[in-house]
């Protein structure tokens, strides 16, 4: 039998490798930004068009490359970061595999311009689908510029798997923020379709976080600082009252490299135990500094997963550091709940001895004693006089021979005195009734609530058992959908407008959904760069639920905003119904139960919730008889 195993051509192997390294335009952004950081640049620009599908360009002022390096960097496993396998455990750079540029060049049109500081001229390279098209010398500034155009032009199937521009743009922003947060000492700028989105000057860590996530973030942050032999920890966590429903602002960095770790996330959640509401997530920006030989980065193509030598110790140190910071800044409650901090003794008065008061008191003073024989000053008025002595401080009571003299001069008009017997009072007997005297018959069928979860209602053939949460979701869903598609819902105006703060990405989503939200009853007075001002809300939404509702909606739409108007309205209606529906464990009065049952069976599809789960089941009398059959 002839041999069937053969080596793949280089361009095919590069396209296969590109499937691991480059999944979407955001992957290209990550690799190029990390290369710019490794090149010791202090000013990096990111330019994208059509969410990176048409262009991803990164310009830096780093060390640049020579002519030979510029040609060699596009070969597979060509890197300047390591020399031997042992170097993997002493990494101080972002990249080390030497696969990124080769993979990117295999599936796109790449144009590179680079120049070292000591050279007079730079190098201009053009590659299409892994093949070198041209190489020229050019007059260039110091640094490197990579322009990646027409991503996946030679793999149409991969291009078809890309999401909408909104989703791909959000992934690019995520990667940009991760690199920018890891290096606050570098000036980052981002442009999308010709407009500037981010301009982050070199600053300290706190200022970098505030510049990315709006100015309101500053008051949310609680600093963390801990240094041990195993790990050095610094960064910020958010106060419990600012916790959100989604996990958008959660960042771990190990040696200035962004990672994802469910284990370390659990350590943070353990530190917040008892401080967060159900389903809420804290924001955190944690920077871990560990010896390079105690971690292994080379376990995932995206390098976002890391293995630690001693995870248990790291878990305990991280949890303790966060607990200490929350307690130190009076975020976590103290044991003495009745203590009033205003009554605490200031430190500067702690060791001072008490001194006698400077006020002089006359111990012999008696305000009810006899007056001095010769008062110093006297004030009189009529026959009833009072004396005041400045030297002795005596006071003489008014002299009155008879208490009746106090009422002298008052006339008694007997004509105005009315005999109490002549006063007529309204009869207490009820002579009329708002209702007829007919006896009101009670309803034959009543509803009953079981375990604050199910509503049982008798029917002719047996009984129906309704899940109150799913039923309410169905009622609200059809109500919201009708408001958005048929007629605009009414809204209740707020006396004081709500000012809610969001990140730049969330503000972008709200702007795109504004029309649909207005149809549900929201009234947006103003949409700013980092906040929205709401002056009206839907009738069945309370003021305290607005922030939770919008956060849940943004979380549900984080993956993708539907393109069609109906699909977008459907998604919003589902999200709002899920947020506002009565929860399991809520007590309902008989009237509320009755309204819910009637509302459910008035729906077009009462059988299932908006998420295609059954809302009720029926149990006939025959089924009950079978249960009791011997």
Coordinates of C-alpha atoms in Angstrom, one line a residue:
X1 CA 0.0 0.0 0.0
X2 CA 1.4 3.4 -0.9
X3 CA 2.2 6.0 1.7
X4 CA -0.6 8.5 2.4
X5 CA 1.0 10.8 5.0
X6 CA 2.5 14.0 3.6
X7 CA 3.8 17.4 4.9
X8 CA 1.4 20.3 4.5
X9 CA 2.6 23.3 2.5
X10 CA 3.6 26.3 4.6
X11 CA 0.8 28.5 3.6
X12 CA -1.8 25.8 4.5
X13 CA 0.0 25.2 7.9
X14 CA -0.1 28.9 8.6
X15 CA -3.8 29.1 7.8
X16 CA -4.5 26.3 10.2
X17 CA -2.3 27.9 12.9
X18 CA -4.2 31.2 12.3
X19 CA -7.4 29.4 13.4
X20 CA -6.0 29.1 16.9
X21 CA -4.3 32.5 17.1
X22 CA -6.7 34.7 15.1
X23 CA -10.4 34.1 15.8
X24 CA -11.7 37.6 15.1
X25 CA -10.3 41.1 14.5
X26 CA -9.9 41.6 18.3
X27 CA -7.2 38.8 18.2
X28 CA -5.2 40.9 15.7
X29 CA -5.6 43.9 17.9
X30 CA -4.3 42.0 20.9
X31 CA -1.2 40.6 19.2
X32 CA -0.2 43.9 17.5
X33 CA -0.7 45.9 20.7
X34 CA 1.4 43.5 22.7
X35 CA 4.1 43.6 20.1
X36 CA 4.2 47.4 20.4
X37 CA 4.5 47.1 24.2
X38 CA 7.3 44.6 23.9
X39 CA 9.1 47.1 21.5
X40 CA 9.3 49.5 24.5
X41 CA 7.0 52.1 22.9
X42 CA 5.5 54.9 25.1
X43 CA 3.0 56.1 22.5
X44 CA 0.7 53.6 20.8
X45 CA -2.1 54.4 18.3
X46 CA -4.8 51.9 17.3
X47 CA -6.8 52.7 14.1
X48 CA -9.7 50.4 13.0
X49 CA -12.3 50.6 10.3
X50 CA -15.6 48.6 10.0
X51 CA -14.9 46.9 13.4
X52 CA -11.5 45.7 12.2
X53 CA -12.9 43.8 9.1
X54 CA -11.4 46.4 6.7
X55 CA -8.5 47.7 8.7
X56 CA -6.6 47.2 11.9
X57 CA -3.6 49.4 12.2
X58 CA -1.2 49.8 15.2
X59 CA 1.4 52.6 15.1
X60 CA 4.1 52.8 17.8
X61 CA 7.3 54.7 18.5
X62 CA 9.3 51.7 19.8
X63 CA 12.7 50.4 18.9
X64 CA 11.8 49.3 15.3
X65 CA 13.4 46.6 13.3
X66 CA 16.3 46.2 10.9
X67 CA 15.8 45.0 7.3
X68 CA 16.6 41.4 8.1
X69 CA 14.3 41.4 11.2
X70 CA 11.5 42.9 9.2
X71 CA 11.6 40.1 6.7
X72 CA 12.2 37.3 9.3
X73 CA 9.4 38.3 11.7
X74 CA 6.7 36.9 9.4
X75 CA 8.3 33.4 9.5
X76 CA 6.7 30.8 11.8
X77 CA 8.4 30.4 15.2
X78 CA 10.6 33.4 14.6
X79 CA 10.9 35.5 17.7
X80 CA 13.2 37.8 19.6
X81 CA 11.6 37.0 23.0
X82 CA 13.2 33.6 23.9
X83 CA 16.2 31.6 22.9
X84 CA 15.7 28.3 24.8
X85 CA 12.8 26.3 26.3
X86 CA 14.0 27.4 29.8
X87 CA 13.2 31.0 28.9
X88 CA 9.5 30.2 29.1
X89 CA 9.9 30.3 32.9
X90 CA 11.6 33.6 33.0
X91 CA 9.4 35.6 30.6
X92 CA 9.2 39.4 30.9
X93 CA 7.5 40.0 27.5
X94 CA 4.0 39.5 26.1
X95 CA 4.8 37.3 23.2
X96 CA 7.2 34.4 23.0
X97 CA 5.9 31.8 20.4
X98 CA 6.6 33.7 17.2
X99 CA 3.3 32.6 15.6
X100 CA 1.2 35.7 15.6
X101 CA 2.6 37.7 12.6
X102 CA 2.9 34.6 10.5
X103 CA -0.7 33.6 11.2
X104 CA -2.0 37.2 10.5
X105 CA 0.0 37.4 7.3
X106 CA -1.5 34.1 6.1
X107 CA -5.1 35.4 6.2
X108 CA -4.9 39.1 5.4
X109 CA -3.2 41.9 3.4
X110 CA -0.4 43.1 5.7
X111 CA 1.6 46.3 5.2
X112 CA 4.5 47.0 7.6
X113 CA 6.6 50.1 7.9
X114 CA 9.5 50.1 10.4
X115 CA 12.7 52.0 11.2
X116 CA 15.3 51.9 14.0
X117 CA 16.4 55.2 15.5
X118 CA 20.0 55.0 14.3
X119 CA 19.0 54.2 10.7
X120 CA 18.4 56.9 8.1
X121 CA 15.9 55.0 6.1
X122 CA 13.3 52.4 7.1
X123 CA 11.7 49.3 5.5
X124 CA 8.3 49.0 3.8
X125 CA 6.9 45.5 3.3
X126 CA 3.7 44.3 1.8
X127 CA 2.4 40.7 2.2
X128 CA -0.8 39.1 0.8
X129 CA -1.9 35.7 2.0
X130 CA 1.5 34.8 3.3
X131 CA 3.3 35.8 0.1
X132 CA 5.7 38.7 -0.1
X133 CA 4.5 41.2 -2.7
X134 CA 7.0 44.1 -2.3
X135 CA 9.9 45.3 -0.1
X136 CA 11.2 48.9 -0.4
X137 CA 13.2 51.4 1.5
X138 CA 11.2 54.5 2.8
X139 CA 11.6 57.6 4.8
X140 CA 9.8 56.8 8.1
X141 CA 9.7 58.0 11.7
X142 CA 11.2 55.8 14.4
X143 CA 9.0 52.8 15.4
X144 CA 6.8 50.4 13.6
X145 CA 3.4 50.5 11.8
X146 CA 1.4 47.4 11.1
X147 CA -1.7 47.7 8.8
X148 CA -3.8 44.6 8.5
X149 CA -6.5 44.9 5.8
X150 CA -9.2 42.6 4.6
X151 CA -9.1 40.0 7.3
X152 CA -9.9 36.4 6.2
X153 CA -10.0 37.5 2.5
X154 CA -8.8 34.0 1.4
X155 CA -11.0 32.1 3.9
X156 CA -14.6 33.2 3.2
X157 CA -16.0 30.6 5.6
X158 CA -14.2 32.2 8.6
X159 CA -15.3 35.6 7.5
X160 CA -18.9 34.5 7.5
X161 CA -18.6 33.4 11.1
X162 CA -17.8 36.9 12.3
X163 CA -20.6 38.7 14.2
X164 CA -22.0 42.1 13.5
X165 CA -19.9 45.2 13.6
X166 CA -21.3 46.1 17.0
X167 CA -20.2 42.9 18.6
X168 CA -16.8 42.8 16.9
X169 CA -16.2 46.4 17.9
X170 CA -17.0 45.6 21.5
X171 CA -14.4 42.7 21.5
X172 CA -11.8 45.1 20.1
X173 CA -12.5 47.6 22.8
X174 CA -12.2 44.9 25.4
X175 CA -8.7 43.9 24.2
X176 CA -7.7 47.6 24.0
X177 CA -8.8 48.2 27.5
X178 CA -6.9 45.1 28.8
X179 CA -3.6 46.2 27.3
X180 CA -4.2 49.9 28.4
X181 CA -5.0 48.9 32.0
X182 CA -1.9 46.7 32.2
X183 CA 0.4 49.6 31.1
X184 CA -0.8 53.0 32.5
X185 CA 2.7 54.5 31.8
X186 CA 2.0 54.3 28.0
X187 CA 0.0 56.8 26.1
X188 CA -2.8 54.9 24.2
X189 CA -5.1 56.4 21.5
X190 CA -7.9 54.6 19.7
X191 CA -9.7 55.7 16.5
X192 CA -12.8 54.0 14.9
X193 CA -14.0 55.0 11.5
X194 CA -12.1 58.3 11.7
X195 CA -13.4 59.3 15.2
X196 CA -11.4 59.3 18.4
X197 CA -12.8 56.9 21.0
X198 CA -10.1 56.8 23.6
X199 CA -7.2 59.1 24.4
X200 CA -5.4 57.8 27.5
X201 CA -2.4 59.9 28.5
X202 CA 0.4 58.3 30.6
X203 CA -0.8 58.4 34.2
X204 CA -1.0 56.4 37.4
X205 CA -3.1 53.3 37.7
X206 CA -6.2 54.9 39.4
X207 CA -6.3 57.7 36.8
X208 CA -6.0 55.2 33.9
X209 CA -9.1 53.3 35.3
X210 CA -11.0 56.5 35.7
X211 CA -10.1 57.6 32.1
X212 CA -11.4 54.4 30.7
X213 CA -14.5 53.8 32.8
X214 CA -15.7 57.4 33.3
X215 CA -15.1 59.9 36.2
X216 CA -17.8 58.3 38.4
X217 CA -15.6 55.3 38.8
X218 CA -13.2 57.2 41.2
X219 CA -15.6 57.1 44.1
X220 CA -16.3 53.4 43.7
X221 CA -12.6 52.3 44.2
X222 CA -11.1 50.9 47.3
X223 CA -7.3 50.4 47.1
X224 CA -5.5 47.1 47.8
X225 CA -1.9 46.7 48.8
X226 CA -0.2 43.6 50.0
X227 CA 3.4 42.3 49.7
X228 CA 4.5 38.7 50.6
X229 CA 7.2 36.3 49.5
X230 CA 4.8 34.5 47.3
X231 CA 3.0 37.4 45.6
X232 CA 2.7 41.1 45.5
X233 CA -0.8 42.4 45.2
X234 CA -2.0 45.9 44.3
X235 CA -5.0 47.4 42.6
X236 CA -8.6 48.3 43.4
X237 CA -11.9 46.7 44.2
X238 CA -15.3 48.4 44.1
X239 CA -17.5 49.2 47.1
X240 CA -20.3 46.7 47.6
X241 CA -23.1 49.3 47.0
X242 CA -21.7 49.7 43.4
X243 CA -21.9 46.0 42.5
X244 CA -23.5 45.2 39.2
X245 CA -25.4 42.3 37.7
X246 CA -22.9 41.7 34.9
X247 CA -19.2 40.9 35.1
X248 CA -17.9 43.6 32.8
X249 CA -15.4 45.4 35.0
X250 CA -13.4 42.5 36.4
X251 CA -9.7 42.3 35.5
X252 CA -6.8 40.1 36.7
X253 CA -3.3 40.9 35.7
X254 CA -0.3 38.7 36.4
X255 CA 3.1 40.3 35.7
X256 CA 1.2 42.9 33.6
X257 CA -0.5 40.2 31.5
X258 CA -4.3 39.9 31.5
X259 CA -5.6 36.5 32.6
X260 CA -8.9 34.8 33.4
X261 CA -9.1 32.7 36.5
X262 CA -12.3 31.3 38.0
X263 CA -10.4 30.2 41.1
X264 CA -9.1 33.7 41.9
X265 CA -12.5 35.1 41.2
X266 CA -13.9 32.8 43.8
X267 CA -11.4 34.2 46.3
X268 CA -12.7 37.7 45.7
X269 CA -16.3 36.6 46.0
X270 CA -15.4 34.9 49.3
X271 CA -14.0 38.2 50.6
X272 CA -17.3 40.0 49.7
X273 CA -19.3 37.3 51.5
X274 CA -22.3 38.9 53.2
X275 CA -21.8 42.3 51.6
X276 CA -23.4 41.8 48.1
X277 CA -26.9 41.3 47.0
X278 CA -27.9 38.1 45.3
X279 CA -26.7 37.9 41.7
X280 CA -24.5 41.0 42.0
X281 CA -20.8 41.1 41.0
X282 CA -18.1 43.5 42.3
X283 CA -15.8 45.3 40.0
X284 CA -12.0 44.7 40.6
X285 CA -8.7 45.6 39.0
X286 CA -6.2 43.2 40.6
X287 CA -2.5 43.3 39.7
X288 CA -0.4 40.3 40.9
X289 CA 3.3 40.3 40.8
X290 CA 4.8 36.8 41.1
X291 CA 8.2 35.3 40.3
X292 CA 8.2 34.2 36.6
X293 CA 9.5 30.7 37.5
X294 CA 6.4 30.0 39.6
X295 CA 3.9 30.3 36.7
X296 CA 3.3 28.5 33.4
X297 CA 1.8 30.7 30.6
X298 CA 2.3 28.3 27.7
X299 CA -1.0 26.3 28.2
X300 CA -3.4 28.2 25.9
X301 CA -3.1 29.8 22.5
X302 CA -4.5 33.1 23.7
X303 CA -2.3 33.1 26.8
X304 CA -5.1 34.2 29.1
X305 CA -4.8 31.1 31.3
X306 CA -2.0 30.6 33.7
X307 CA -0.9 27.7 36.0
X308 CA 0.4 28.7 39.5
X309 CA 2.7 26.7 41.7
X310 CA 0.8 27.4 44.9
X311 CA -2.8 28.3 44.1
X312 CA -4.1 27.7 47.6
X313 CA -1.7 30.2 49.2
X314 CA -2.5 32.7 46.5
X315 CA -6.2 32.2 47.2
X316 CA -5.9 32.8 50.9
X317 CA -3.6 35.9 50.5
X318 CA -5.9 37.5 47.9
X319 CA -9.0 36.9 50.0
X320 CA -7.4 38.3 53.2
X321 CA -6.0 41.4 51.4
X322 CA -9.4 42.3 50.0
X323 CA -11.1 41.7 53.4
X324 CA -8.5 43.9 55.1
X325 CA -9.0 46.7 52.6
X326 CA -12.8 46.6 52.8
X327 CA -12.5 46.8 56.6
X328 CA -9.8 49.4 56.7
X329 CA -11.8 51.9 54.6
X330 CA -15.0 51.3 56.6
X331 CA -16.7 49.5 53.7
X332 CA -17.4 46.3 55.7
X333 CA -19.5 46.6 58.8
X334 CA -17.8 46.6 62.3
X335 CA -19.0 44.4 65.1
X336 CA -20.2 47.3 67.3
X337 CA -23.2 48.5 65.2
X338 CA -24.3 51.1 67.8
X339 CA -21.0 52.9 67.9
X340 CA -21.2 56.5 66.9
X341 CA -17.9 57.5 65.3
X342 CA -18.6 61.2 66.0
X343 CA -18.2 60.6 69.7
X344 CA -14.7 59.0 69.4
X345 CA -11.9 60.9 71.1
X346 CA -9.5 62.5 68.6
X347 CA -6.0 61.3 68.6
X348 CA -4.5 64.6 69.6
X349 CA -6.7 64.7 72.8
X350 CA -6.2 61.1 73.8
X351 CA -3.4 61.8 76.3
X352 CA -4.5 65.2 77.6
X353 CA -5.8 65.5 81.1
X354 CA -9.1 67.1 81.8
X355 CA -9.0 70.7 83.2
X356 CA -11.5 72.6 85.4
X357 CA -14.0 74.8 83.5
X358 CA -13.2 78.5 83.4
X359 CA -16.8 79.6 84.2
X360 CA -17.2 81.1 87.7
X361 CA -20.3 79.9 89.6
X362 CA -21.9 81.6 92.7
X363 CA -22.6 78.6 95.0
X364 CA -24.7 80.8 97.3
X365 CA -27.1 82.0 94.6
X366 CA -30.8 81.1 95.3
X367 CA -33.4 82.5 92.9
X368 CA -36.2 81.9 95.4
X369 CA -34.5 83.5 98.4
X370 CA -35.4 86.8 100.0
X371 CA -34.3 89.9 98.0
X372 CA -31.5 92.1 99.1
X373 CA -32.5 95.0 101.3
X374 CA -31.2 97.6 98.8
X375 CA -31.5 96.2 95.2
X376 CA -29.0 97.6 92.7
X377 CA -31.5 97.7 89.9
X378 CA -35.3 97.6 90.0
X379 CA -37.8 97.1 87.2
X380 CA -41.5 97.6 88.2
X381 CA -44.7 97.4 86.3
X382 CA -48.0 98.5 87.9
X383 CA -49.0 97.1 91.2
X384 CA -47.4 93.8 90.6
X385 CA -43.7 94.5 90.7
X386 CA -40.6 92.4 90.2
X387 CA -37.1 93.2 91.4
X388 CA -33.8 92.1 89.9
X389 CA -30.5 92.6 91.8
X390 CA -27.3 92.7 89.8
X391 CA -25.1 92.1 92.8
X392 CA -27.1 89.4 94.6
X393 CA -29.0 88.1 91.7
X394 CA -32.3 88.0 93.7
X395 CA -35.7 87.8 92.2
X396 CA -39.0 88.8 93.9
X397 CA -42.2 87.0 92.9
X398 CA -45.3 89.0 91.9
X399 CA -47.4 90.1 94.8
X400 CA -51.0 89.3 94.4
X401 CA -53.6 89.4 97.2
X402 CA -56.1 87.2 95.4
X403 CA -56.0 85.0 92.4
X404 CA -59.3 86.5 91.3
X405 CA -57.6 89.8 90.6
X406 CA -56.0 88.2 87.6
X407 CA -59.3 88.1 85.9
X408 CA -60.4 91.7 86.7
X409 CA -61.7 93.5 83.6
X410 CA -63.0 90.5 81.8
X411 CA -66.6 90.9 80.8
X412 CA -69.0 88.0 81.0
X413 CA -71.4 88.2 78.2
X414 CA -74.2 86.0 79.3
X415 CA -75.9 86.4 75.9
X416 CA -73.2 84.6 74.1
X417 CA -73.4 81.6 76.4
X418 CA -75.4 78.9 74.7
X419 CA -77.2 76.3 76.7
X420 CA -75.7 72.9 75.9
X421 CA -79.1 71.4 75.7
X422 CA -80.0 73.5 72.7
X423 CA -77.1 72.1 70.6
X424 CA -78.1 69.7 68.0
X425 CA -75.8 66.8 67.0
X426 CA -75.7 64.7 63.9
X427 CA -77.5 61.5 64.4
X428 CA -75.1 58.5 64.6
X429 CA -77.6 56.2 63.0
X430 CA -76.8 55.4 59.4
X431 CA -80.0 56.1 57.4
X432 CA -78.7 55.1 53.9
X433 CA -76.3 52.6 52.3
X434 CA -74.1 52.7 49.2
X435 CA -75.0 49.1 48.4
X436 CA -78.2 47.2 48.1
X437 CA -79.3 45.1 51.0
X438 CA -79.0 42.0 48.8
X439 CA -76.5 39.4 50.1
X440 CA -73.3 39.4 48.0
X441 CA -72.4 35.9 46.9
X442 CA -68.8 34.9 47.3
X443 CA -66.9 33.7 44.4
X444 CA -67.1 30.0 43.9
X445 CA -63.6 29.6 42.6
X446 CA -60.8 31.0 44.7
X447 CA -57.1 31.0 44.1
X448 CA -54.5 29.8 46.6
X449 CA -50.7 30.4 46.8
X450 CA -48.5 27.5 47.7
X451 CA -44.9 28.0 49.1
X452 CA -45.0 31.6 47.7
X453 CA -44.2 30.1 44.3
X454 CA -47.3 28.4 42.8
X455 CA -50.9 29.6 42.4
X456 CA -53.6 26.9 42.5
X457 CA -56.9 27.7 40.9
X458 CA -59.9 25.2 40.7
X459 CA -61.5 24.6 37.3
X460 CA -64.4 22.4 36.3
X461 CA -62.3 19.4 35.4
X462 CA -59.9 19.7 38.3
X463 CA -57.3 22.3 39.1
X464 CA -54.6 24.3 37.4
X465 CA -51.2 25.0 39.0
X466 CA -49.4 28.2 37.8
X467 CA -45.8 29.2 38.2
X468 CA -46.2 32.8 39.3
X469 CA -42.8 34.0 38.0
X470 CA -43.1 32.5 34.6
X471 CA -46.8 33.6 34.3
X472 CA -45.9 37.2 35.1
X473 CA -43.0 37.1 32.6
X474 CA -45.4 36.1 29.9
X475 CA -47.9 38.9 30.8
X476 CA -45.2 41.6 31.0
X477 CA -43.5 40.3 27.8
X478 CA -46.7 40.6 25.7
X479 CA -47.5 44.0 27.3
X480 CA -44.0 45.4 26.5
X481 CA -44.0 44.0 23.0
X482 CA -47.4 45.5 22.2
X483 CA -46.2 48.9 23.5
X484 CA -43.2 48.8 21.3
X485 CA -44.9 47.6 18.1
X486 CA -48.5 48.8 18.2
X487 CA -48.5 51.9 20.4
X488 CA -46.2 53.8 22.6
X489 CA -46.5 53.1 26.3
X490 CA -47.4 55.8 28.8
X491 CA -44.7 56.9 31.2
X492 CA -44.6 58.5 34.6
X493 CA -42.6 61.7 35.0
X494 CA -40.1 61.9 37.7
X495 CA -40.0 64.9 40.1
X496 CA -36.2 64.7 40.2
X497 CA -34.5 63.2 37.0
X498 CA -32.3 60.1 37.5
X499 CA -28.6 60.5 36.6
X500 CA -27.2 57.0 35.9
X501 CA -23.5 56.4 35.1
X502 CA -22.3 53.8 32.6
X503 CA -19.1 52.9 30.7
X504 CA -18.5 54.2 27.2
X505 CA -19.5 50.9 25.7
X506 CA -22.7 50.7 27.7
X507 CA -23.6 54.3 26.6
X508 CA -23.1 53.3 23.0
X509 CA -25.6 50.4 23.5
X510 CA -28.1 52.6 25.2
X511 CA -27.9 55.1 22.3
X512 CA -28.6 52.4 19.8
X513 CA -31.6 51.1 21.8
X514 CA -33.0 54.6 22.7
X515 CA -36.0 54.5 20.3
X516 CA -37.1 51.0 21.5
X517 CA -36.7 52.1 25.2
X518 CA -38.7 55.2 24.6
X519 CA -41.5 53.1 23.2
X520 CA -41.6 51.1 26.4
X521 CA -42.1 54.3 28.5
X522 CA -38.6 55.6 29.2
X523 CA -37.9 59.3 28.6
X524 CA -34.3 60.3 28.1
X525 CA -33.6 63.9 28.9
X526 CA -29.9 63.6 27.9
X527 CA -27.4 61.0 26.9
X528 CA -23.8 62.1 27.8
X529 CA -20.5 60.5 27.3
X530 CA -20.5 58.6 30.7
X531 CA -24.1 59.0 32.0
X532 CA -27.8 59.2 31.0
X533 CA -30.4 61.5 32.5
X534 CA -33.9 59.9 32.7
X535 CA -36.9 62.1 33.4
X536 CA -39.6 59.5 32.8
X537 CA -40.0 55.7 33.4
X538 CA -42.6 53.1 32.5
X539 CA -45.7 53.0 34.6
X540 CA -45.1 49.5 36.1
X541 CA -41.4 50.3 37.0
X542 CA -40.4 51.9 40.3
X543 CA -37.6 54.4 40.5
X544 CA -35.3 52.0 42.4
X545 CA -35.7 49.3 39.7
X546 CA -34.5 51.5 36.8
X547 CA -30.8 51.0 37.4
X548 CA -31.2 47.2 37.9
X549 CA -33.4 46.9 34.8
X550 CA -31.0 48.8 32.5
X551 CA -28.0 46.8 33.8
X552 CA -29.8 43.5 33.2
X553 CA -30.8 44.7 29.7
X554 CA -27.2 45.7 28.8
X555 CA -25.9 42.4 30.2
X556 CA -28.4 40.4 28.0
X557 CA -27.4 42.5 24.9
X558 CA -23.7 42.3 25.6
X559 CA -23.1 39.5 23.1
X560 CA -25.0 41.0 20.2
X561 CA -27.6 43.6 19.3
X562 CA -30.1 42.0 16.8
X563 CA -30.1 43.7 13.4
X564 CA -33.8 43.7 12.7
X565 CA -36.1 46.0 14.5
X566 CA -38.5 43.3 15.6
X567 CA -35.8 41.0 17.0
X568 CA -34.4 44.0 18.9
X569 CA -37.8 44.8 20.4
X570 CA -38.3 41.1 21.2
X571 CA -34.9 40.9 23.1
X572 CA -35.7 44.1 25.1
X573 CA -39.2 42.9 26.0
X574 CA -37.8 39.6 27.2
X575 CA -35.1 41.2 29.3
X576 CA -37.5 43.7 30.9
X577 CA -40.0 41.0 31.6
X578 CA -37.4 38.9 33.3
X579 CA -36.2 41.8 35.5
X580 CA -39.7 43.1 36.5
X581 CA -41.6 39.8 36.9
X582 CA -42.6 38.8 40.5
X583 CA -40.0 36.6 42.0
X584 CA -40.4 33.2 43.6
X585 CA -40.9 33.7 47.3
X586 CA -43.1 36.8 47.0
X587 CA -46.4 36.8 48.8
X588 CA -49.4 37.7 46.6
X589 CA -52.8 38.8 47.9
X590 CA -55.9 37.2 46.6
X591 CA -56.6 40.2 44.3
X592 CA -53.0 40.0 42.9
X593 CA -53.4 36.2 42.3
X594 CA -56.7 36.7 40.5
X595 CA -55.3 39.4 38.3
X596 CA -52.2 37.3 37.4
X597 CA -54.4 34.3 36.5
X598 CA -56.7 36.4 34.4
X599 CA -53.8 38.3 32.8
X600 CA -52.1 35.0 31.9
X601 CA -55.1 33.4 30.2
X602 CA -55.7 36.7 28.3
X603 CA -52.3 36.3 26.6
X604 CA -51.9 35.0 23.1
X605 CA -49.6 32.2 24.2
X606 CA -50.4 31.5 27.9
X607 CA -48.9 28.0 27.8
X608 CA -45.2 29.0 27.8
X609 CA -43.0 31.8 29.2
X610 CA -41.0 34.1 26.9
X611 CA -38.1 31.7 27.4
X612 CA -40.2 28.7 26.2
X613 CA -40.8 27.1 29.6
X614 CA -44.3 25.9 30.7
X615 CA -46.2 28.4 32.8
X616 CA -48.9 26.1 34.2
X617 CA -50.0 22.5 34.4
X618 CA -53.5 21.0 34.8
X619 CA -54.5 18.2 37.1
X620 CA -57.9 16.6 36.5
X621 CA -60.1 15.0 39.1
X622 CA -59.4 11.6 37.5
X623 CA -55.7 12.1 38.1
X624 CA -56.4 12.9 41.8
X625 CA -58.6 9.8 42.0
X626 CA -55.7 7.7 40.7
X627 CA -53.4 9.0 43.4
X628 CA -55.8 7.7 46.1
X629 CA -56.6 4.4 44.3
X630 CA -55.5 1.3 46.3

